[in-house]
Coordinates of C-alpha atoms and ligand atoms in Angstrom, one line a residue:
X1 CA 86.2 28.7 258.9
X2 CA 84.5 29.0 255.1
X3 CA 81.3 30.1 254.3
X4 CA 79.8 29.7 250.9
X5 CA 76.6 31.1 249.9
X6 CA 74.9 30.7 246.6
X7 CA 72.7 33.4 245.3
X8 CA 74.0 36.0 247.8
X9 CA 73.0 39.2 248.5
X10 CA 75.7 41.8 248.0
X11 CA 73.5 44.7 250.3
X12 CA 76.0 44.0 253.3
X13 CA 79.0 44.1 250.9
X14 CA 79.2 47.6 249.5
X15 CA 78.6 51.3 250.7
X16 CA 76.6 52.3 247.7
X17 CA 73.8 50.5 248.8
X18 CA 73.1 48.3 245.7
X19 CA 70.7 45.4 246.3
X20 CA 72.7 43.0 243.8
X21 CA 73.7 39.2 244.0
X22 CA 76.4 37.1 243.8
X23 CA 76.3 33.7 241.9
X24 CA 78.5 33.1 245.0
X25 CA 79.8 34.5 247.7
X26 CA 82.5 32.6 249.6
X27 CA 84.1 34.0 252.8
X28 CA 87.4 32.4 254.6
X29 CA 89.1 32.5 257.1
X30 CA 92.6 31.1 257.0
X31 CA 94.6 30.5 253.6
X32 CA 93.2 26.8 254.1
X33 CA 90.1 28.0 254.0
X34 CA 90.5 29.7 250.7
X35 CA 92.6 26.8 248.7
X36 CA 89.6 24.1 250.0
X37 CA 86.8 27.2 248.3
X38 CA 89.3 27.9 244.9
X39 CA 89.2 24.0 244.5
X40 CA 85.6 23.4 244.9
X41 CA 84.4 21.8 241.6
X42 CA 81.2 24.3 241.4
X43 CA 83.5 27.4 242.2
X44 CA 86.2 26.6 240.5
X45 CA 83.6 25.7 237.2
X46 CA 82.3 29.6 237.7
X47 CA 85.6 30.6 237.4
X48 CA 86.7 28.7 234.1
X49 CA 83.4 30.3 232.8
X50 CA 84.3 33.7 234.0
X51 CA 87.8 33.2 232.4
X52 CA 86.0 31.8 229.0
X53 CA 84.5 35.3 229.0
X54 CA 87.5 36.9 229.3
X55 CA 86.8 38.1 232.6
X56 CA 88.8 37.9 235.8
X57 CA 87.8 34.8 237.3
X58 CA 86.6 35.8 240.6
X59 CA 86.6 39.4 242.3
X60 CA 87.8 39.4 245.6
X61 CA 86.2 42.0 248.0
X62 CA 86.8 44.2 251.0
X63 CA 84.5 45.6 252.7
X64 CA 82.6 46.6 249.2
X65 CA 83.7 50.6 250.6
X66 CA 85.6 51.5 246.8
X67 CA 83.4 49.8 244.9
X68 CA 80.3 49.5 242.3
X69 CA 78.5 46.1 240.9
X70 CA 77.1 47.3 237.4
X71 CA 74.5 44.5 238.5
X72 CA 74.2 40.9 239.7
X73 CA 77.7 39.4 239.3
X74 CA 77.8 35.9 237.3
X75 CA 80.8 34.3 239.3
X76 CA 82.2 34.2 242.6
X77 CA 83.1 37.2 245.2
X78 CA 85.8 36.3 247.7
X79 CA 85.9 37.8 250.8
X80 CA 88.5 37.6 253.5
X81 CA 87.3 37.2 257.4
X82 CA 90.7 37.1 258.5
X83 CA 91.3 39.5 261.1
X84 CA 94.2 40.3 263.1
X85 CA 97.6 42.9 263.9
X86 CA 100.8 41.6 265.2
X87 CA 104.0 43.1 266.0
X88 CA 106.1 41.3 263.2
X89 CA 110.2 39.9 263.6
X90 CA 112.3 42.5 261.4
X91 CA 114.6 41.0 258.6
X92 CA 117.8 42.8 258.1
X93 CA 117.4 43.0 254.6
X94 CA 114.4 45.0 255.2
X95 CA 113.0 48.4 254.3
X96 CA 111.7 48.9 258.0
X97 CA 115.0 47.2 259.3
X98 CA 116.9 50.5 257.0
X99 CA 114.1 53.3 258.4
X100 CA 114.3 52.2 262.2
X101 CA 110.7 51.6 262.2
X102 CA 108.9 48.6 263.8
X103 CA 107.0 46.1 261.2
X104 CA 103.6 45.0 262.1
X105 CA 102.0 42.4 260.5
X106 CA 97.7 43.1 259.6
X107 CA 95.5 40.0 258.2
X108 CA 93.7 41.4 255.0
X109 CA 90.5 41.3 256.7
X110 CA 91.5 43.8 259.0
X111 CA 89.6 47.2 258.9
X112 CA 92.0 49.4 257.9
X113 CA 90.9 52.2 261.0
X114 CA 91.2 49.6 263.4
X115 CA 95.1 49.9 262.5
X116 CA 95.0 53.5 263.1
X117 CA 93.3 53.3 266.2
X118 CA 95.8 50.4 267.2
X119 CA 99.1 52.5 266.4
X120 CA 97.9 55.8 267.8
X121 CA 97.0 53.7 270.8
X122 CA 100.4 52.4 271.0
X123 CA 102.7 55.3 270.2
X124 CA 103.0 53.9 267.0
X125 CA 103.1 56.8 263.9
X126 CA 102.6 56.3 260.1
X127 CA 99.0 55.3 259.6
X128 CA 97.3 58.4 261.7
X129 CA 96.7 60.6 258.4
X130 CA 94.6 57.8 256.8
X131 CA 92.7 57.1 259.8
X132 CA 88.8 56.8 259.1
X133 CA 89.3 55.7 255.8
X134 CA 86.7 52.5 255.0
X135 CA 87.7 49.3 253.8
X136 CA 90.0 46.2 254.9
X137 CA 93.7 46.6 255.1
X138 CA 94.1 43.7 251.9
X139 CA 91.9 46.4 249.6
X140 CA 93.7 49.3 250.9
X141 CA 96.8 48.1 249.8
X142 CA 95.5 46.9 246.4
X143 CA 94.0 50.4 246.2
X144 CA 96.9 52.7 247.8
X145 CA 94.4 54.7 250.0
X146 CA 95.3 58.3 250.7
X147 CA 94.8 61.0 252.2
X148 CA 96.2 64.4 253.7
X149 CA 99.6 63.6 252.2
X150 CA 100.4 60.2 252.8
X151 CA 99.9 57.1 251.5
X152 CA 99.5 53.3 252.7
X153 CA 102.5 52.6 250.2
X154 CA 104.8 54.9 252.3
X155 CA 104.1 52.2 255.1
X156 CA 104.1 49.3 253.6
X157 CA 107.1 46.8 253.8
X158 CA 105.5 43.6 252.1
X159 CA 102.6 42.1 251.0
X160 CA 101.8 38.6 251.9
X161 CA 99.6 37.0 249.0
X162 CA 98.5 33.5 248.0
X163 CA 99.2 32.6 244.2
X164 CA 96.3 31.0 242.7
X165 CA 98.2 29.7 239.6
X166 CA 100.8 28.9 241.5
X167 CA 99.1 27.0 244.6
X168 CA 101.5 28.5 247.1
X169 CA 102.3 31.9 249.1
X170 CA 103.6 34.6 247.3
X171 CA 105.7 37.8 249.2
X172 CA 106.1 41.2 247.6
X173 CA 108.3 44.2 248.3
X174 CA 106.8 47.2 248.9
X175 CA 108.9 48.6 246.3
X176 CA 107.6 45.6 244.0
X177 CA 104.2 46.5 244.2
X178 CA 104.3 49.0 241.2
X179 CA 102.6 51.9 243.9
X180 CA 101.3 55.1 242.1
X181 CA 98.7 57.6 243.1
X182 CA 95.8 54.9 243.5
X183 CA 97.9 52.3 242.0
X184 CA 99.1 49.3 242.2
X185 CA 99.9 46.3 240.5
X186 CA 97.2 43.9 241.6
X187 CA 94.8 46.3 240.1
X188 CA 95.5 45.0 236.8
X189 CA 94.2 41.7 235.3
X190 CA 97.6 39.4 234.8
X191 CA 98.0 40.3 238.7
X192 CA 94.2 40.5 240.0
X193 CA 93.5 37.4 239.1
X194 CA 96.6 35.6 240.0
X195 CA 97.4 37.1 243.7
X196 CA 95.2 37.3 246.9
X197 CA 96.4 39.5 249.6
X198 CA 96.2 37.5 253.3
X199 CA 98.1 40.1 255.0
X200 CA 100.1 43.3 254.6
X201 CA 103.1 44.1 256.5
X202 CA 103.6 47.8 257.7
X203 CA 106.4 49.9 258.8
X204 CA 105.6 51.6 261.4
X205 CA 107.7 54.6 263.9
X206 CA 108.3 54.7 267.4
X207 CA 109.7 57.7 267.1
X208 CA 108.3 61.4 266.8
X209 CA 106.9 61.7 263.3
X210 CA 104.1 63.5 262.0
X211 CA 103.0 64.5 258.7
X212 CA 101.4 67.9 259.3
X213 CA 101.9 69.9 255.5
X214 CA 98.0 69.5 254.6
X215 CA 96.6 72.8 255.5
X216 CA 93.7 71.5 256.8
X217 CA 95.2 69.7 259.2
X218 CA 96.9 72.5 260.8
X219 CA 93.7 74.6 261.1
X220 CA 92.1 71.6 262.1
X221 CA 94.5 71.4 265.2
X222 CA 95.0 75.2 266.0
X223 CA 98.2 75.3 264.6
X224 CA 98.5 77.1 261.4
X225 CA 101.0 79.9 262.6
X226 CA 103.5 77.6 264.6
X227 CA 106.7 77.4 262.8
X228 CA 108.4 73.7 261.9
X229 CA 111.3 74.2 264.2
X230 CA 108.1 75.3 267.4
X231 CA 106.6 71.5 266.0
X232 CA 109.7 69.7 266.7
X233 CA 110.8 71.2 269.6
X234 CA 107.1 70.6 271.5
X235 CA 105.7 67.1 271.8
X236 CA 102.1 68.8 270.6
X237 CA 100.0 68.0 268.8
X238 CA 100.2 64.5 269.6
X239 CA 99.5 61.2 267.8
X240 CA 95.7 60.5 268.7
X241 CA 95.5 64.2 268.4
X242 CA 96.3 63.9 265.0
X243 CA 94.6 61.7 264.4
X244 CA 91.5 62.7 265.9
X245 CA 92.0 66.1 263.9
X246 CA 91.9 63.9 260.6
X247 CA 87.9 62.1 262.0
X248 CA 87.0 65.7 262.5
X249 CA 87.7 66.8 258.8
X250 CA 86.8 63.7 257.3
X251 CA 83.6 63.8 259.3
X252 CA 82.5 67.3 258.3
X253 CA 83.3 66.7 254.8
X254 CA 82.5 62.7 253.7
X255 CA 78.8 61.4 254.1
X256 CA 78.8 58.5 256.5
X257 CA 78.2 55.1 254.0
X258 CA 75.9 53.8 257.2
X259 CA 73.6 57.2 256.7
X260 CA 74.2 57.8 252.9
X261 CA 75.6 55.3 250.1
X262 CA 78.9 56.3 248.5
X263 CA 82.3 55.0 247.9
X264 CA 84.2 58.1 248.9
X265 CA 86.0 59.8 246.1
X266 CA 84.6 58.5 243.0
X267 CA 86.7 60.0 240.4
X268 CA 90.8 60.5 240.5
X269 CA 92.5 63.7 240.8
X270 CA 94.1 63.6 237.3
X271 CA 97.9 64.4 236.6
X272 CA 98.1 66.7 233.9
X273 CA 101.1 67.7 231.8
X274 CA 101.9 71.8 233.2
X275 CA 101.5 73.1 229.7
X276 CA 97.6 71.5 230.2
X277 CA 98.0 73.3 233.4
X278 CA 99.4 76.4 232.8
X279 CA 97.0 77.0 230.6
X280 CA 94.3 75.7 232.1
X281 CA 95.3 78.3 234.9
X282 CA 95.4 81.5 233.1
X283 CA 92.1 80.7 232.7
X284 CA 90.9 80.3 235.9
X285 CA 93.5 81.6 238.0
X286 CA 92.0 80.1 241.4
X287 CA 92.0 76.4 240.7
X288 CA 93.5 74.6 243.3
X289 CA 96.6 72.7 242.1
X290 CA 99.4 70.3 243.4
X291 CA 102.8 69.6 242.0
X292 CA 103.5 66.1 241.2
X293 CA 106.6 66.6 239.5
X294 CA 108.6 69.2 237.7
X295 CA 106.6 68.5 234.4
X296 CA 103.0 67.1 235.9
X297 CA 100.6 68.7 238.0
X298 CA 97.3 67.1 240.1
X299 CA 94.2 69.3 239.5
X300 CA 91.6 68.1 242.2
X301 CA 88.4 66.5 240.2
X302 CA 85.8 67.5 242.9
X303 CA 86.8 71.5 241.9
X304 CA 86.0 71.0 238.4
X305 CA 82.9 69.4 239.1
X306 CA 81.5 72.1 241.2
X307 CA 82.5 74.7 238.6
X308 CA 80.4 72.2 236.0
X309 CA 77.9 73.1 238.6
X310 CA 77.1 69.4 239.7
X311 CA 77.8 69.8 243.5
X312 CA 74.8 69.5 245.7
X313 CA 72.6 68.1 242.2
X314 CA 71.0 65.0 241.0
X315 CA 70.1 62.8 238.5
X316 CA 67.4 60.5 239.2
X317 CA 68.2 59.0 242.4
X318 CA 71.9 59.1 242.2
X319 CA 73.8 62.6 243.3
X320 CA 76.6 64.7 244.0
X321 CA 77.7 65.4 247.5
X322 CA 76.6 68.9 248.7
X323 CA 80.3 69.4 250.8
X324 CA 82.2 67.2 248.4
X325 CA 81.9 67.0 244.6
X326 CA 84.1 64.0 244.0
X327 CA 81.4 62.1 246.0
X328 CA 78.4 60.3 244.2
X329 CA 76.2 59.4 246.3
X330 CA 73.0 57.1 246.4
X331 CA 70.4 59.3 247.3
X332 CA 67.8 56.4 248.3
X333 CA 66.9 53.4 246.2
X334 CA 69.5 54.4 243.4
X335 CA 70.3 51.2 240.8
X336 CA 73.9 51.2 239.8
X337 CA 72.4 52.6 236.3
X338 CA 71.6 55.7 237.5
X339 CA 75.0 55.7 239.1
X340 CA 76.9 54.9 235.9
X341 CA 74.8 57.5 234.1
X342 CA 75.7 60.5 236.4
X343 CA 79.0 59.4 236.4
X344 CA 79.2 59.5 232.5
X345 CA 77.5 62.9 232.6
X346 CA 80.0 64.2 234.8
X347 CA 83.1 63.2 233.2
X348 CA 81.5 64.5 229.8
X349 CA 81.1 67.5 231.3
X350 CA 84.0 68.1 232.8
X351 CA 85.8 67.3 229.6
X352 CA 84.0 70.0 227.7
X353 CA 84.5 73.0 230.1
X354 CA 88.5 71.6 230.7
X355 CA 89.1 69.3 228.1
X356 CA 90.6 66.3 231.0
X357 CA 88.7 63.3 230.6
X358 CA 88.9 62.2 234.2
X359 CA 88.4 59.0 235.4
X360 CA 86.8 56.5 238.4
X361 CA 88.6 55.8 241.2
X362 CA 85.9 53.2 242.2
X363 CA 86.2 49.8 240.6
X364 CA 83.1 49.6 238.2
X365 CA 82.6 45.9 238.3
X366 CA 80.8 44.1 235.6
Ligands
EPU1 N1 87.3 71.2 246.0 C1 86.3 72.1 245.6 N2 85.1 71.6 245.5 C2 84.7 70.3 245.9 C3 85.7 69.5 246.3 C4 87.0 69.9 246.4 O1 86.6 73.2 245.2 O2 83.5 70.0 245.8 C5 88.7 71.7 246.2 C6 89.0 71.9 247.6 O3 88.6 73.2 248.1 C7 90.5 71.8 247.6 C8 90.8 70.7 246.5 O4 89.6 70.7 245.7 O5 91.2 73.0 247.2 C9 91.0 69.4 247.1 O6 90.0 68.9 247.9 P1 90.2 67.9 249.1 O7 91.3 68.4 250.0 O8 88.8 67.7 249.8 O9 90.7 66.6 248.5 P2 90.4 65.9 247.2 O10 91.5 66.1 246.2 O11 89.0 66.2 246.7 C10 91.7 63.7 247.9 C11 91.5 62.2 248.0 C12 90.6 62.0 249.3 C13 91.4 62.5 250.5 C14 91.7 64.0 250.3 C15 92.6 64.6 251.3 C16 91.5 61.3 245.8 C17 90.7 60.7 244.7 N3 90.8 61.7 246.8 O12 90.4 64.3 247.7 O13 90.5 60.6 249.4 O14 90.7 62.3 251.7 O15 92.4 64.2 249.0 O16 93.9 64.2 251.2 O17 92.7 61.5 245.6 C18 89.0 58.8 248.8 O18 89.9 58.3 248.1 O19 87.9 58.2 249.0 C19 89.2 60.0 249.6 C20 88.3 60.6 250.3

């Protein structure tokens, strides 16, 4: 099944909110589906023109949750309607085959909390600390979602794409993939516009494994002052109570896209060199920090904006989340202008009181 629409309304397609077109929007189904749209004469036109530009010749989306069109998009947005979750043969030359884990296999189109919900429903553990996050399974692992001290790259096994240049299916290795915090390599051009993810293969564990080190977690469960050894030996908390503790934090901190337009965290926590750090520190000596390494360390973005004073404010119609400053939100009618603009007040900001220029996590398309 293919659906192409000209002049198409991007309002369903993205969290923010933005009431922006599409020269096209084409939507498949099966990897049939998506050769017949790339080799549509008016398509695949838009994206020679794109490509004349300099651009990337289409953008493919997800569910539009980790995103923001600058305005109406010349050329053509791909979306994937490919849903699906399988329990997947395992190769002995695999990374799950090594790790005794199961592999399951997730169609791109997938929402990505449907595969929590799945594996916690199945005794299946890996995926419950990212439950709740938005988006499709293909864009989170483009994006290499994370949260509470895991991330989709410590799960995944392969990535099934289809090579555009190429005309065929393409497989990567997790460990091909190029994974960093909120990286990967079909973020960047030479890859973005040469590979579309149809479906992602996890490794998942049947056996007892919980990642429990984010404080808020353990508060969130009750069980701040049980030791590791008391966790092992008991068979609480359990899967879907882990991941039911990770809704409830995510729910009392993250605006809801349905009630309030956002993308979740706009802006990355940046890795700074220590010295940067250290003296950043001495300075203000309560600013949350997080190893990385033994030279680099993560400052959280959403601490330095509240100490720039933004959280809770607006500008114009676009603001900062009252219980979350690394969330911009659309407070009603917002254009993606107003977005852009108190984004670049922010990161100005936050580079004169701390001298980091920190950056979107949100693709800024256009
Ligand atoms: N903080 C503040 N003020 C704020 C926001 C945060 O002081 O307005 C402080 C918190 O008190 C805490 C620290 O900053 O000490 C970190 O805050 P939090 O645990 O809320 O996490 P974060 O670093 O702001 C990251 C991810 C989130 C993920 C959480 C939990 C990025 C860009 N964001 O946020 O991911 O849920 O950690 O693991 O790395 C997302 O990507 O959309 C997202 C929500």
């Amino acid at each position: 099944m293919k659906k192409i629409i000209k002049d198409a309304s991007l309002l369903p397609y993205n969290t923010f909110g933005m009431d922006i077109k599409a020269t096209v929007l084409a939507e498949y189904d099966t990897v049939n589906d998506l050769r017949e749209i790339l080799a549509d004469p008016t398509i695949a036109a838009l994206m020679q023109a794109e490509r004349d530009k300099g651009n990337l010749p289409f953008w493919h989306i997800g569910s539009g949750s980790n995103l923001l069109f600058k305005g109406d998009y010349p050329g053509v947005v791909l979306h994937c309607l490919a849903k699906g979750i399988r329990m997947a043969s395992t190769n002995d030359d695999s990374s799950a085959n090594r790790e005794g884990a199961c592999r399951l296999e997730v169609k791109a189109g997938t929402l990505w909390d449907d595969v929590c919900a799945y594996c916690a429903e199945h005794g299946l553990y890996g995926p419950e600390n990212l439950s709740l996050i938005p988006g499709e399974t293909g864009a989170a692992a483009v994006q290499n979602i994370g949260a509470y001290g895991v991330e989709i790259s410590d799960l995944i096994d392969e990535v099934k794409c289809w090579d555009v240049e190429e005309g065929k299916e393409h497989l990567f290795r997790g460990e091909e993939m190029g994974y960093g915090y909120r990286e990967s390599r079909l973020k960047h051009a030479a890859d973005k516009s040469r590979y579309i993810v149809t479906s992602v293969v996890l490794k998942v564990q049947k056996a007892r494994k919980l990642h429990l080190e984010y404080a808020g977690i353990k508060r969130a469960l009750g069980i701040e002052n049980v030791s590791e050894t008391d966790l092992l030996a008991s068979d609480r908390p359990t899967l879907q109570e882990v991941r039911d503790a990770v809704i409830r934090i995510r729910e009392g901190k993250l605006p809801d896209p349905k009630v309030i337009g956002n993308a979740g965290s706009f802006f990355k926590n940046p890795v700074v060199d220590n010295s940067v750090f250290e003296a950043l520190l001495a300075q203000y000596p309560d600013m949350p920090h997080y190893v990385v390494d033994q030279e680099h360390t993560k400052i959280p973005a959403g601490w330095m904006i509240e100490q720039c004073g933004w959280k809770g404010k607006n500008l114009g119609r676009a603001g900062v989340y009252e219980k979350q400053s690394l969330v911009l939100v659309n407070r009603g009618g917002a254009s993606p202008d107003e977005i852009v603009r108190l984004c670049r007040t922010i990161v100005d900001d936050v580079e004169a009181k701390f001298g980091i220029r920190i950056e979107p996590e949100v693709n800024l398309i256009g």
